[in-house]
XYZ file of C-alpha atoms in Angstrom:
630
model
C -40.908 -83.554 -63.661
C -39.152 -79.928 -62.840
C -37.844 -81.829 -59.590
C -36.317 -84.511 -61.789
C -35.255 -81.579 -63.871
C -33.384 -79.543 -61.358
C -31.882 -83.188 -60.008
C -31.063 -83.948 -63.170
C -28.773 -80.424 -63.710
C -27.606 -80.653 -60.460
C -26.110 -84.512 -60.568
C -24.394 -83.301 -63.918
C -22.690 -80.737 -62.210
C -21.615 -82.214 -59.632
C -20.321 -85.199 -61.725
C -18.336 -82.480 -64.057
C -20.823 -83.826 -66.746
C -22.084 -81.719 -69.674
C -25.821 -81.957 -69.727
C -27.384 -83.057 -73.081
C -29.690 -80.912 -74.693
C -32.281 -83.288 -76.092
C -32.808 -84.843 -72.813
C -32.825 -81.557 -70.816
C -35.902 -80.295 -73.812
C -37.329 -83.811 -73.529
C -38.040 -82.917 -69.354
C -39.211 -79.219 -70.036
C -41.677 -80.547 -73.006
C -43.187 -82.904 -70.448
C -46.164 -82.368 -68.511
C -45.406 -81.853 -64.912
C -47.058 -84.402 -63.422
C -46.586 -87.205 -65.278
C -45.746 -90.641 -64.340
C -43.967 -91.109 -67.804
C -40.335 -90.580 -68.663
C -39.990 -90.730 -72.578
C -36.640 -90.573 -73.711
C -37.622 -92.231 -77.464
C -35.082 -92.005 -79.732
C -32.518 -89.706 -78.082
C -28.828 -90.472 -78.097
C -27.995 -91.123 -75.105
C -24.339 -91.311 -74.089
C -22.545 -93.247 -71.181
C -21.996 -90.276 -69.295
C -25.860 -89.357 -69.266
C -26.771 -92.715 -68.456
C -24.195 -92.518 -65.469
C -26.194 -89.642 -64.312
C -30.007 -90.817 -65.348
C -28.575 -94.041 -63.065
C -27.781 -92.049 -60.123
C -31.612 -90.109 -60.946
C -32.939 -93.054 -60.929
C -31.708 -94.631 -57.428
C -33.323 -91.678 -55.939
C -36.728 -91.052 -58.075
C -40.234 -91.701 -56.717
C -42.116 -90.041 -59.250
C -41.890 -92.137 -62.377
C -43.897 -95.611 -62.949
C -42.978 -96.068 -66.932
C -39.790 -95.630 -68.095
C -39.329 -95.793 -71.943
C -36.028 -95.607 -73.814
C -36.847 -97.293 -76.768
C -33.974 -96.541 -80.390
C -31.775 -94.789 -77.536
C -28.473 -96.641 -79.603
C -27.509 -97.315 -75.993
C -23.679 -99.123 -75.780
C -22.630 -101.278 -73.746
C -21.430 -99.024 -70.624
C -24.181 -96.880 -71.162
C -26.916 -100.227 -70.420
C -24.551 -101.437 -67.729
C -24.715 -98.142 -65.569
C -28.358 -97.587 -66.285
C -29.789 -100.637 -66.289
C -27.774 -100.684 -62.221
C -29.115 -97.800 -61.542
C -32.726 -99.288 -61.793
C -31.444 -102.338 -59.259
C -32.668 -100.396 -56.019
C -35.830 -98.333 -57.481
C -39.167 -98.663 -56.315
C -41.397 -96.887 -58.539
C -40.911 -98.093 -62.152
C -43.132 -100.589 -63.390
C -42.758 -100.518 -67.076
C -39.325 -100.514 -68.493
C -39.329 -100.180 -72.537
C -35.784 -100.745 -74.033
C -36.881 -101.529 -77.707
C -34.582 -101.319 -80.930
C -31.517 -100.781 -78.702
C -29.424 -104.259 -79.694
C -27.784 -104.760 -75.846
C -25.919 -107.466 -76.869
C -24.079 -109.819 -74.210
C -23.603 -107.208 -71.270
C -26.921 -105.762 -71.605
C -28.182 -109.137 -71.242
C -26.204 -110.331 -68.555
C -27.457 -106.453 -66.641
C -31.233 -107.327 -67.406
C -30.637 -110.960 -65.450
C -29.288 -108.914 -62.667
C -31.883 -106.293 -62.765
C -34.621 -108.817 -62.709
C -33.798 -110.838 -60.205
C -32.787 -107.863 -57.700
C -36.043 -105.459 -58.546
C -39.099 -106.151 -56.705
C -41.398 -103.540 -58.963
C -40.910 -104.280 -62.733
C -44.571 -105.389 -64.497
C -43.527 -105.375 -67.876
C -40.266 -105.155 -69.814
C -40.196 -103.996 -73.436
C -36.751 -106.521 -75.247
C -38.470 -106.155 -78.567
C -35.121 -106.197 -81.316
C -32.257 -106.100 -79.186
C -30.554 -109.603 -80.032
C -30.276 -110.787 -76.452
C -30.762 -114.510 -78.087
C -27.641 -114.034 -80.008
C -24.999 -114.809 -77.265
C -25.756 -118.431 -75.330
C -23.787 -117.502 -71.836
C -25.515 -114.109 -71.682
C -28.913 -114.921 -72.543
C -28.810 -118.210 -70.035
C -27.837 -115.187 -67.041
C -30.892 -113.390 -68.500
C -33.201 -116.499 -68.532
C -32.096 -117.224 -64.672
C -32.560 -113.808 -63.906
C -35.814 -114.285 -65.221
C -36.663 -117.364 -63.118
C -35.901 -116.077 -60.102
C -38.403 -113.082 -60.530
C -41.765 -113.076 -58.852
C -43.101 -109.843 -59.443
C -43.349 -109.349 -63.527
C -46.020 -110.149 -65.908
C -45.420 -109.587 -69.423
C -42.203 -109.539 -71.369
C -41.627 -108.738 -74.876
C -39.318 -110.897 -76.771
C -40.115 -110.618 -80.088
C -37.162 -110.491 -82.868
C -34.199 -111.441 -80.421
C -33.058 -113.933 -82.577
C -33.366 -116.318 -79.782
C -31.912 -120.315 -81.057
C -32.530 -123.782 -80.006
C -30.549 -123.577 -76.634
C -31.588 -120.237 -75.524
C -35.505 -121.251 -76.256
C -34.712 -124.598 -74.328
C -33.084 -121.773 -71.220
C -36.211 -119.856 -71.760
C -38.453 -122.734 -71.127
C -36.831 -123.394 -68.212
C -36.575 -119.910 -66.353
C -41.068 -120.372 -67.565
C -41.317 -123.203 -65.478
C -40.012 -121.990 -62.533
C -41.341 -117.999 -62.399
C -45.061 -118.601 -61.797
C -46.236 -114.694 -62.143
C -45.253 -114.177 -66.022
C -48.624 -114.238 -67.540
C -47.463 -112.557 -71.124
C -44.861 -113.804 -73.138
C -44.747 -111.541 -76.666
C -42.318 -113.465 -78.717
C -41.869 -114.417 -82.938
C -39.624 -117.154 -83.484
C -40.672 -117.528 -86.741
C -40.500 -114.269 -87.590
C -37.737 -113.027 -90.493
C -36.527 -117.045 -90.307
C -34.970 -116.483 -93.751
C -33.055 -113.078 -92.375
C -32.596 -115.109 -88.840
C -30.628 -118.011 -90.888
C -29.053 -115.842 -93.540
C -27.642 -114.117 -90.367
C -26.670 -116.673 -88.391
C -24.872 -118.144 -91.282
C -22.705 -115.268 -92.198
C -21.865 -115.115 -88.441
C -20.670 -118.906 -88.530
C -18.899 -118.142 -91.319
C -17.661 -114.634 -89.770
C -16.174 -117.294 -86.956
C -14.557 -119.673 -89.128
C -12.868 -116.716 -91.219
C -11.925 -115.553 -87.483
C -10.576 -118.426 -85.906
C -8.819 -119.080 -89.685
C -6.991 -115.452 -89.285
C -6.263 -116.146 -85.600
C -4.692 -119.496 -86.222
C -2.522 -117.500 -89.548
C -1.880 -114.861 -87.112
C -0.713 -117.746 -84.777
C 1.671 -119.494 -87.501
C 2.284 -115.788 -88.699
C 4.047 -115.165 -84.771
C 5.044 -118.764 -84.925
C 7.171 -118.453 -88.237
C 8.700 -114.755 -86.949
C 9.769 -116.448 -84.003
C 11.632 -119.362 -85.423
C 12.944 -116.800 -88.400
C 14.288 -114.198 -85.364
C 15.852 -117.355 -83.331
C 17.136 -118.641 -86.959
C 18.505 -115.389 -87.495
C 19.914 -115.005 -83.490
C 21.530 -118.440 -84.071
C 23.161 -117.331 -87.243
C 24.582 -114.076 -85.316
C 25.872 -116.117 -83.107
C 27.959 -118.575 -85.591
C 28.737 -115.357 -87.091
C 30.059 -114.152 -83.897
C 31.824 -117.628 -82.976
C 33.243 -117.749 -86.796
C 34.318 -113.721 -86.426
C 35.769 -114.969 -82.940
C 37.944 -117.843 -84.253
C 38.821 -115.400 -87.181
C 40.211 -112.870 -85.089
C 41.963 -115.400 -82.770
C 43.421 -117.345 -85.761
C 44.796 -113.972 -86.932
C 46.131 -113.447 -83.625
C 47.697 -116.671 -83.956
C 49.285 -115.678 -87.611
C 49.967 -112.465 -85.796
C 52.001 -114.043 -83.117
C 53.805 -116.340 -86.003
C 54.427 -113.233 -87.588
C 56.149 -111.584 -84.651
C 58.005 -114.763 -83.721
C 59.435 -114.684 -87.333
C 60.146 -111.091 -87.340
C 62.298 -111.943 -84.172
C 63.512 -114.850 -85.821
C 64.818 -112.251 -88.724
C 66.167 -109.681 -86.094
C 67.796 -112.666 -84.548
C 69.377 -113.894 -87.727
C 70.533 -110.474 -88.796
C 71.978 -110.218 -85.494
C 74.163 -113.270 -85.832
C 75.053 -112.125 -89.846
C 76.268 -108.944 -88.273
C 77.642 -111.228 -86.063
C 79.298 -113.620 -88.344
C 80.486 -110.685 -90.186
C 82.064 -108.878 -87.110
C 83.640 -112.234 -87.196
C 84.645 -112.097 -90.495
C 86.015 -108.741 -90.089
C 87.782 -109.935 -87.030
C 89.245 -112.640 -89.182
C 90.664 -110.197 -91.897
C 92.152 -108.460 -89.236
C 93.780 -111.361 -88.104
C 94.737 -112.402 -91.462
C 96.370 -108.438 -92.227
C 97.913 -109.113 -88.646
C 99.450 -112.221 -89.637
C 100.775 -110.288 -93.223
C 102.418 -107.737 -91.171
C 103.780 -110.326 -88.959
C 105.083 -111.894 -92.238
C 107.113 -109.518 -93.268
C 108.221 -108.153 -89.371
C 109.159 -112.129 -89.673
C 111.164 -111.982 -93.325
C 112.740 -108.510 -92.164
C 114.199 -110.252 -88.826
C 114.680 -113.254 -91.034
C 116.650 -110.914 -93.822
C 118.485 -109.220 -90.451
C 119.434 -112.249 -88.901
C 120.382 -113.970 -92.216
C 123.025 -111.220 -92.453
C 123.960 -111.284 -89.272
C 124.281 -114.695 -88.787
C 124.773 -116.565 -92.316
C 125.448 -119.286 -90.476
C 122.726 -119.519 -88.708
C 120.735 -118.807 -91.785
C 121.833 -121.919 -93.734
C 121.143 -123.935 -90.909
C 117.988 -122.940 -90.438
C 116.813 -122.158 -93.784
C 115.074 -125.364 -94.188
C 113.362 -124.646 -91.118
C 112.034 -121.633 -92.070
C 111.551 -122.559 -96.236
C 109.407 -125.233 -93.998
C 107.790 -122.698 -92.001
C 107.122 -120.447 -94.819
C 105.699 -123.202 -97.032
C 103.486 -124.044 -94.001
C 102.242 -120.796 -93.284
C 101.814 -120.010 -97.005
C 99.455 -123.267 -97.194
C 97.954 -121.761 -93.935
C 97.738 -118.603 -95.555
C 96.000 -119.830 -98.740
C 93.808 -122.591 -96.539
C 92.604 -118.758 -94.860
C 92.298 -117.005 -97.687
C 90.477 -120.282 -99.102
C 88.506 -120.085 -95.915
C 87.986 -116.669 -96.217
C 86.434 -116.474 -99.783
C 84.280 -119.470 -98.621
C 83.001 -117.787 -95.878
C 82.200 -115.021 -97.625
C 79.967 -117.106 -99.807
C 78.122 -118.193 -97.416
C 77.528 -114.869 -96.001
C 76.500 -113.875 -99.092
C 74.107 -117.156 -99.704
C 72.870 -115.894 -96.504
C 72.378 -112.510 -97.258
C 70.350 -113.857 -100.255
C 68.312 -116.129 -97.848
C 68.199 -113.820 -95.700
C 66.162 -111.050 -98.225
C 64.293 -114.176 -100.000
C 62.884 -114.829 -95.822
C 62.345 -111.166 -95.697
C 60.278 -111.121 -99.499
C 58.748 -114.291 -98.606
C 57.913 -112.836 -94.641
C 56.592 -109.516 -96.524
C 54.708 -111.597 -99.082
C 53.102 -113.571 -96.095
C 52.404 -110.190 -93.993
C 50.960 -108.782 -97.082
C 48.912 -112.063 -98.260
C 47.721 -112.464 -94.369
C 46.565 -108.505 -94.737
C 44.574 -109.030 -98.014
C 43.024 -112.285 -96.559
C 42.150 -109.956 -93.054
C 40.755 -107.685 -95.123
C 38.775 -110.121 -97.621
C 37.736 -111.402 -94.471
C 36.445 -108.511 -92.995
C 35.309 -107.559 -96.159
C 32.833 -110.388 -96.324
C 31.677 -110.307 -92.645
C 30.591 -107.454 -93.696
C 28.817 -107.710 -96.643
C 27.163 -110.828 -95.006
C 26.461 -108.634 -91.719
C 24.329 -105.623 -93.982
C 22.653 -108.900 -96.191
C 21.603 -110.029 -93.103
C 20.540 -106.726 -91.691
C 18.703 -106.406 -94.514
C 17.542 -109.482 -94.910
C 15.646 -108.971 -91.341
C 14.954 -105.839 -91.547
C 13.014 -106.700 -95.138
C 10.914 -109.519 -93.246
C 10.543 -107.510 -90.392
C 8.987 -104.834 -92.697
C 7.124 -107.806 -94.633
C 5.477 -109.395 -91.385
C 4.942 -105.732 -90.182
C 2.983 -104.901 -93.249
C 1.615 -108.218 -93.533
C 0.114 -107.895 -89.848
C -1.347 -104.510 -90.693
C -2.923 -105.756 -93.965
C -4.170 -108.579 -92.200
C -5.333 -106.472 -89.421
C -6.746 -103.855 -91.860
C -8.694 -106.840 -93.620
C -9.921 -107.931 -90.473
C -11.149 -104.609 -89.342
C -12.811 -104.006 -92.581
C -14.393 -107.288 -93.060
C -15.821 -106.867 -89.146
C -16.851 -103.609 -89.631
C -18.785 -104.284 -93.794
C -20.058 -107.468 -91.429
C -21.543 -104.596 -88.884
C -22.263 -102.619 -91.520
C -24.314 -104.978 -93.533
C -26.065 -106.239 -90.475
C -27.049 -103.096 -88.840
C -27.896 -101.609 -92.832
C -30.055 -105.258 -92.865
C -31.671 -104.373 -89.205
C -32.316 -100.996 -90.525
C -33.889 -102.191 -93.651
C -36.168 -104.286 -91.573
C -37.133 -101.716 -89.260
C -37.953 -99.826 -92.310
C -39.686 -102.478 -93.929
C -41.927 -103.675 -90.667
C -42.840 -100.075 -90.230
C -44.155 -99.604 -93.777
C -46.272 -102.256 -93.207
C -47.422 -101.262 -90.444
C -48.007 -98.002 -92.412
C -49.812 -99.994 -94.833
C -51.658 -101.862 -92.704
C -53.234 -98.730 -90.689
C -53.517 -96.693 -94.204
C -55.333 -100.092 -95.343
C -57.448 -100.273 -91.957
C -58.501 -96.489 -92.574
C -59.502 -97.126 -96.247
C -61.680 -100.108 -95.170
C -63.193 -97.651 -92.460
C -63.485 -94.839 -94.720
C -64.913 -97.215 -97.372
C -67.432 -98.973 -94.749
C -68.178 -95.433 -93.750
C -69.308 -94.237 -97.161
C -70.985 -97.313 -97.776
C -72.876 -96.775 -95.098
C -74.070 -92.951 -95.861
C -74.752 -94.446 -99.307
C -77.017 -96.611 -97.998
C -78.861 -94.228 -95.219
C -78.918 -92.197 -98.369
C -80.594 -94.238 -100.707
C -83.105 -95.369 -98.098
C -83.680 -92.542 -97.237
C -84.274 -91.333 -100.994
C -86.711 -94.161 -101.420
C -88.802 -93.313 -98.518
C -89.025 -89.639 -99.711
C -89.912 -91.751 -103.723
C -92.551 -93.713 -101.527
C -93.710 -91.138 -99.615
C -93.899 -88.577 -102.769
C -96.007 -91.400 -104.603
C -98.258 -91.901 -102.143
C -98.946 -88.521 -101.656
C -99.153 -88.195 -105.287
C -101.438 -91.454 -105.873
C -104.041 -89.983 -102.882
C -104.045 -85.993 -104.752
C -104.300 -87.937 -107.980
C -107.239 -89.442 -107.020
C -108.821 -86.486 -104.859
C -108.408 -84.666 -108.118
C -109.703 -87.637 -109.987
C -112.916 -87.635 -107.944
C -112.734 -83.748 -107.426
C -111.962 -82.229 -111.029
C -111.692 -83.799 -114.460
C -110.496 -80.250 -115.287
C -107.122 -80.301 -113.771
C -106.037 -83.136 -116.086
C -103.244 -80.964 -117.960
C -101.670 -79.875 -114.339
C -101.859 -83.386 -113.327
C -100.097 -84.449 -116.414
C -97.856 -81.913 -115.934
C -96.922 -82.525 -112.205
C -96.722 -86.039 -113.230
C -93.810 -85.297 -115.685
C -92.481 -83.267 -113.046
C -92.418 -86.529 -110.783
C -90.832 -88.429 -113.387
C -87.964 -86.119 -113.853
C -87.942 -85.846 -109.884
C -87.587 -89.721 -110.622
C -85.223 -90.021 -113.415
C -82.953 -87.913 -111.394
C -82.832 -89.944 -108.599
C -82.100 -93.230 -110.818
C -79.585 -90.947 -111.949
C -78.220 -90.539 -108.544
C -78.591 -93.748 -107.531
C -76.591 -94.855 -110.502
C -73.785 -92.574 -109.637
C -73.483 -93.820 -106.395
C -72.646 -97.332 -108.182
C -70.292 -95.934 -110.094
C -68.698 -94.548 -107.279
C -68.967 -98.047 -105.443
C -67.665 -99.611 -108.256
C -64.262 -97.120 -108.079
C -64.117 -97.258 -104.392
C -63.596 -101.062 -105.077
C -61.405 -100.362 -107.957
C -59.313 -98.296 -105.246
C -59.296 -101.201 -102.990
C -58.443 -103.627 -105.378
C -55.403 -101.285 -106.320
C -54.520 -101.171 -102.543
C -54.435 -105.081 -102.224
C -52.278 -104.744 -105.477
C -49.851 -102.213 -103.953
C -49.642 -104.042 -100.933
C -49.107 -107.614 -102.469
C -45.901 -105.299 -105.121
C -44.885 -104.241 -101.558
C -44.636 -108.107 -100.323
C -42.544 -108.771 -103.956
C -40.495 -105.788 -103.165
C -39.875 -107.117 -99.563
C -38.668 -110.703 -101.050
C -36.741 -108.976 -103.742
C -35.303 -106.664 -101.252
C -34.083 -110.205 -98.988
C -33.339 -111.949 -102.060
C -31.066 -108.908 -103.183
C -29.667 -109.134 -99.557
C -28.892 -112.508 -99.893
C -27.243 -111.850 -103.217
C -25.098 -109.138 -101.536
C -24.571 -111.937 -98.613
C -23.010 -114.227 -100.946
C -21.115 -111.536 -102.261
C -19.419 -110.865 -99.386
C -18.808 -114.685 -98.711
C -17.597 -114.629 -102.895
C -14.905 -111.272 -101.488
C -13.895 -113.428 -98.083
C -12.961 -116.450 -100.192
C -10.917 -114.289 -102.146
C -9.560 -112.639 -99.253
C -8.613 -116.096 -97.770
C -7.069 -117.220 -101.475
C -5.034 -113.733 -100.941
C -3.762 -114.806 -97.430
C -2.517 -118.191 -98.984
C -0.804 -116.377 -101.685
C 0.720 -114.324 -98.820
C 1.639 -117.626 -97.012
C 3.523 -119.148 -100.402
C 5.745 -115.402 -100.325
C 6.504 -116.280 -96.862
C 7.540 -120.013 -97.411
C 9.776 -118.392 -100.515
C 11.296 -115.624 -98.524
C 12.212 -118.255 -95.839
C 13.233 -120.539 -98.721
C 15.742 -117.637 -99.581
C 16.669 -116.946 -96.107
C 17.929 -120.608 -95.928
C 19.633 -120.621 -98.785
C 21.390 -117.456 -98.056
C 22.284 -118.831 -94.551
C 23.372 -122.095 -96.428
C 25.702 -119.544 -99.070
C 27.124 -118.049 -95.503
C 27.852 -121.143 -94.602
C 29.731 -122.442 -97.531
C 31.490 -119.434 -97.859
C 32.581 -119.395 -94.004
C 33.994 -123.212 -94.689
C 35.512 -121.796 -97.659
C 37.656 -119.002 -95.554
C 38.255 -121.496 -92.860
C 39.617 -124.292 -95.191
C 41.660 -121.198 -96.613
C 43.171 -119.692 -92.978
C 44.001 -123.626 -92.599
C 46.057 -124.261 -95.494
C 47.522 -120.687 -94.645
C 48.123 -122.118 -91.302
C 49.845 -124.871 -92.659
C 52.067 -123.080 -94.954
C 52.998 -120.688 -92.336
C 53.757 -124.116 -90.321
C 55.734 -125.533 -93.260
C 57.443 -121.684 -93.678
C 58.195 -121.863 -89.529
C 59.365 -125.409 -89.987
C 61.889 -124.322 -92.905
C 63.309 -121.224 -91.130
C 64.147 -122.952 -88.033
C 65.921 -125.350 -90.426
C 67.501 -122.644 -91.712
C 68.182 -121.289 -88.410
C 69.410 -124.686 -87.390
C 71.833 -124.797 -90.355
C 72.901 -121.060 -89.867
C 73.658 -121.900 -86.016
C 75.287 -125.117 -86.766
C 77.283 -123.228 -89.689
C 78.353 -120.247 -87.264
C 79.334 -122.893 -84.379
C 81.158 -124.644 -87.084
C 83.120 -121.671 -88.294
C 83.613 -119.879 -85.205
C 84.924 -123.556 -83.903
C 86.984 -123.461 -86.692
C 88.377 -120.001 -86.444
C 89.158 -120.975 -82.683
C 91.197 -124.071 -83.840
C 92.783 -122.301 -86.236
C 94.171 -119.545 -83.827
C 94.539 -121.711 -81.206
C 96.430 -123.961 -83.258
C 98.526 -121.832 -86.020
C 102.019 -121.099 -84.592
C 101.499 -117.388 -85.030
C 99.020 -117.354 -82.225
C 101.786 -116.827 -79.674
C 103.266 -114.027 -81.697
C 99.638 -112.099 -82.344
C 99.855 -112.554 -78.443
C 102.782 -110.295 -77.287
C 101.903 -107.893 -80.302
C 98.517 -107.273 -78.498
């Protein structure tokens, strides 16, 4: 044991393990040479049974191995149970009240088919029946072992199929001489628990497949929600290039404008030209009636002669005069009309610019307002679905772990409950032995008080008569003596009706023992009655639960309910502003269409007058004076 001991220390340290203190006293309190390792009831963790493994591949010392209520987990049985694969010593293994579950079962197949030294195995409450795949590994384990003799099975909660695997793995190991299990032991516990584990499944596959639609119904929101980013993005493309496009209108009419003010400063350079013409002309005039007043007095002749000529000449270029000025105030209407035109294009181009800038904006405006409702609209269900997964997760976690709870409080309860009976079996067993006991010594007792009563008598009957035959005298002592006898007598009766009475309550005590014992029994079924109660309760809180989830399900259908009707709103209102940059469109097509008109008219009207300014220079008489004067 002090070898194991020092081993022990030593594997710790050099695995950089902390040795634990109960098993470390457990090895100093036990005798040194002792082929028993008793590690009842100490908490042993994974890293101990890492080392106790590594102990064990090497130990030749110990033949019983007992680790019974160790609250072993599942790496912990894995590394200790493989530790025991290659060991040659051990030849009772006890692992009772230490619920293995599925990996400790599938480790115990191993271990039994690989060990060539294990005589009996201890599985007494550890619920190796409880998972089908695991406890079939165990039962071929089983069957392919030829070396062990007893196994202890009881309370594993072992079903239909796993009995059927366990009768199998029986008929082919041909050494197993004791098989220790109770099938119909607990059956009401065993079925109360094996229903609220069905119903623990359903509840789980039921919040898998929610989880499942849960993922399924983010998914299509997020692609919804992608898909309406993107007509958002398409719509805020066309936007921006159908602003372009107003843009590029805008520009064209702006150089239409610039154009059209050029040829108005044009048309009046022209005019201006024209007026200088015309005050040309005047001075011409009158150069014309001072050579005409000259050569009329120099040649008065000459005047008379040609004084029709030049009253003709006069009268024509007084009606040309006149048609100019005529021309000349016209003209100047129209470049007044054209002015006007000209700032009604400009009010009606500034209206445009500033209708096409409050429509950008509105635009803008709206994208977004319908951007941040959509950001918020995800971010909300992101933050629902987020909470929702945690509440559902939360649920789930609490409902496993009350399940765990309840079982392990129910286990617990039973343990309890089997070891008070067992308490009140042996308390009963040592009554009925203390009570056999007495009865005997009452009996030896009496007997043996009898035998003195006969013994007394006879002596008494043989002096009674030797004093009969002897002395008449001695009547009074013989009286006397005899009264003494009788007392002697009386007391004894006495006695001997005590010990009745005390009969009588010894079986009063055992009758109050049976009755104890039979209030314990109607304490036990009240105790699994009350556990059912608090069974169905649970169920009664599930359903609930599960009414809760669908009420979380109809706030998800509304919320994507909204969503749709707030992508159906963004919709509308994106038709709306596209039907509205149409008709703009159009108008600014019917404006484009009327100011090339106008530009049309104002070209053909310039052409027209600058034609007819030509003709008129070219063809007025005073062109070839302006000539030589220039």
């Amino acid at each position: 044991m002090e070898d194991f001991r020092k081993m022990y220390l030593r594997l710790c340290k050099e695995g950089g393990v902390e040795p634990q203190e109960s098993v470390v006293a457990q090895l100093q309190d036990s005798t040194a040479q002792s082929p028993r390792l008793d590690l009842s009831g100490q908490s042993l963790s994974a890293d101990t049974c890492s080392v106790l493994a590594r102990a064990f591949q090497n130990d030749i010392v110990f033949t019983e191995v007992l680790l019974s209520d160790c609250m072993l987990n599942e790496e912990g049985v894995k590394v200790l149970l493989t530790g025991l694969f290659g060991n040659t010593t051990v030849k009772v293994l006890n692992l009772k009240g230490n619920n293995l579950g599925s990996a400790g079962a599938e480790v115990l197949g191993k271990l039994l088919a690989r060990n060539k030294t294990l005589r009996r195995v201890v599985l007494e409450w550890n619920a190796v029946g409880v998972w089908d795949e695991a406890f079939s590994l165990f039962c071929a384990g089983l069957a392919c072992n030829s070396v062990l003799t007893q196994l202890d099975l009881r309370n594993n909660q072992i079903n239909h199929h796993g009995a059927y695997e366990l009768a199998l793995a029986l008929k082919r190991n041909n050494t197993l001489e004791v098989l220790e299990q109770i099938t119909g032991h607990n059956s009401d516990r065993q079925s109360t628990l094996r229903e609220s584990r069905s119903r623990t499944q359903v509840l789980s596959k039921e919040i898998q497949t929610l989880k499942e639609e849960k993922s399924r119904q983010f998914l299509s929101l997020m692609e919804t929600i992608d898909r309406q980013r993107e007509e958002m993005g398409h719509s805020n493309r066309s936007t921006y290039i159908q602003i372009g496009q107003l843009q590029e209108a805008l520009n064209e009419r702006k150089s239409a404008v610039n154009s059209l003010t050029a040829k108005l400063q044009m048309t009046e350079a022209a005019l201006a030209l024209s007026e200088q013409k015309n005050h040309n002309m005047g001075q011409l005039l009158t150069r014309v009636r001072a050579e005409k007043e000259e050569q009329r007095e120099q040649h008065i002749t000459e005047r008379n002669k040609k004084q029709e000529d030049s009253a003709l000449r006069e009268d024509k270029l007084l009606r040309e005069i006149q048609n100019l000025s005529e021309t000349n105030v016209q003209l100047r209407n129209k470049v007044e009309e054209m002015e006007r035109r000209c700032k009604s294009q400009q009010q009606q181009v500034f209206e445009l610019k500033q209708e096409l800038t409050n429509c950008t904006a509105e635009l803008k405006l709206r994208l977004a307002q319908a951007e941040d409702r959509l950001e918020v609209e995800k971010r909300r269900s992101k933050q629902v679905l987020e909470d929702m997964d945690g509440l559902r997760q939360k649920e789930v976690a609490h409902v496993n772990q009350h399940l765990e709870d309840s079982e392990r409080a129910l286990q617990e309860r039973i343990f309890k409950l089997e070891g008070q009976r067992i308490q009140l079996e042996e308390e009963l067993s040592k009554v009925k032995a203390a009570c056999v006991t007495e009865r005997a010594q009452a009996e030896e007792e009496l007997g043996r008080a009898r035998v003195q009563v006969r013994l007394e008598e006879q002596e008494h009957v043989s002096s009674l008569e030797e004093k009969l035959r002897s002395v008449r005298s001695s009547l009074q002592e013989v009286q006397l003596h005899s009264s003494h006898q009788k007392q002697t007598i009386s007391d004894l009766q006495a006695k001997n009706t005590q010990q009745s009475i005390e009969m009588d309550a010894l079986r009063r005590r055992i009758e109050d023992l049976q009755q104890e014992l039979l209030d314990k029994d109607q304490e036990k079924v009240a105790d699994v009655s009350r556990v059912r109660v608090e069974l169905q309760e649970q169920i009664g809180h599930l359903q609930a639960e599960r009414t809760a989830q669908g009420g979380l399900k109809e706030k998800i259908s509304a919320l994507e309910r909204e969503i749709k009707v707030l992508s159906s709103n963004h919709r509308e209102a994106l038709l709306d502003k596209e039907s509205e940059i149409s008709h703009l469109m159009e108008k600014l097509r019917l404006r484009d269409a009327e100011i090339q008109r106008m530009k049309e008219d104002e070209a053909n009207r310039a052409s027209y007058l600058q034609s007819a300014i030509l003709t008129y220079i070219q063809g007025s008489p005073l062109g070839h004076y302006s000539s030589p004067m220039k």
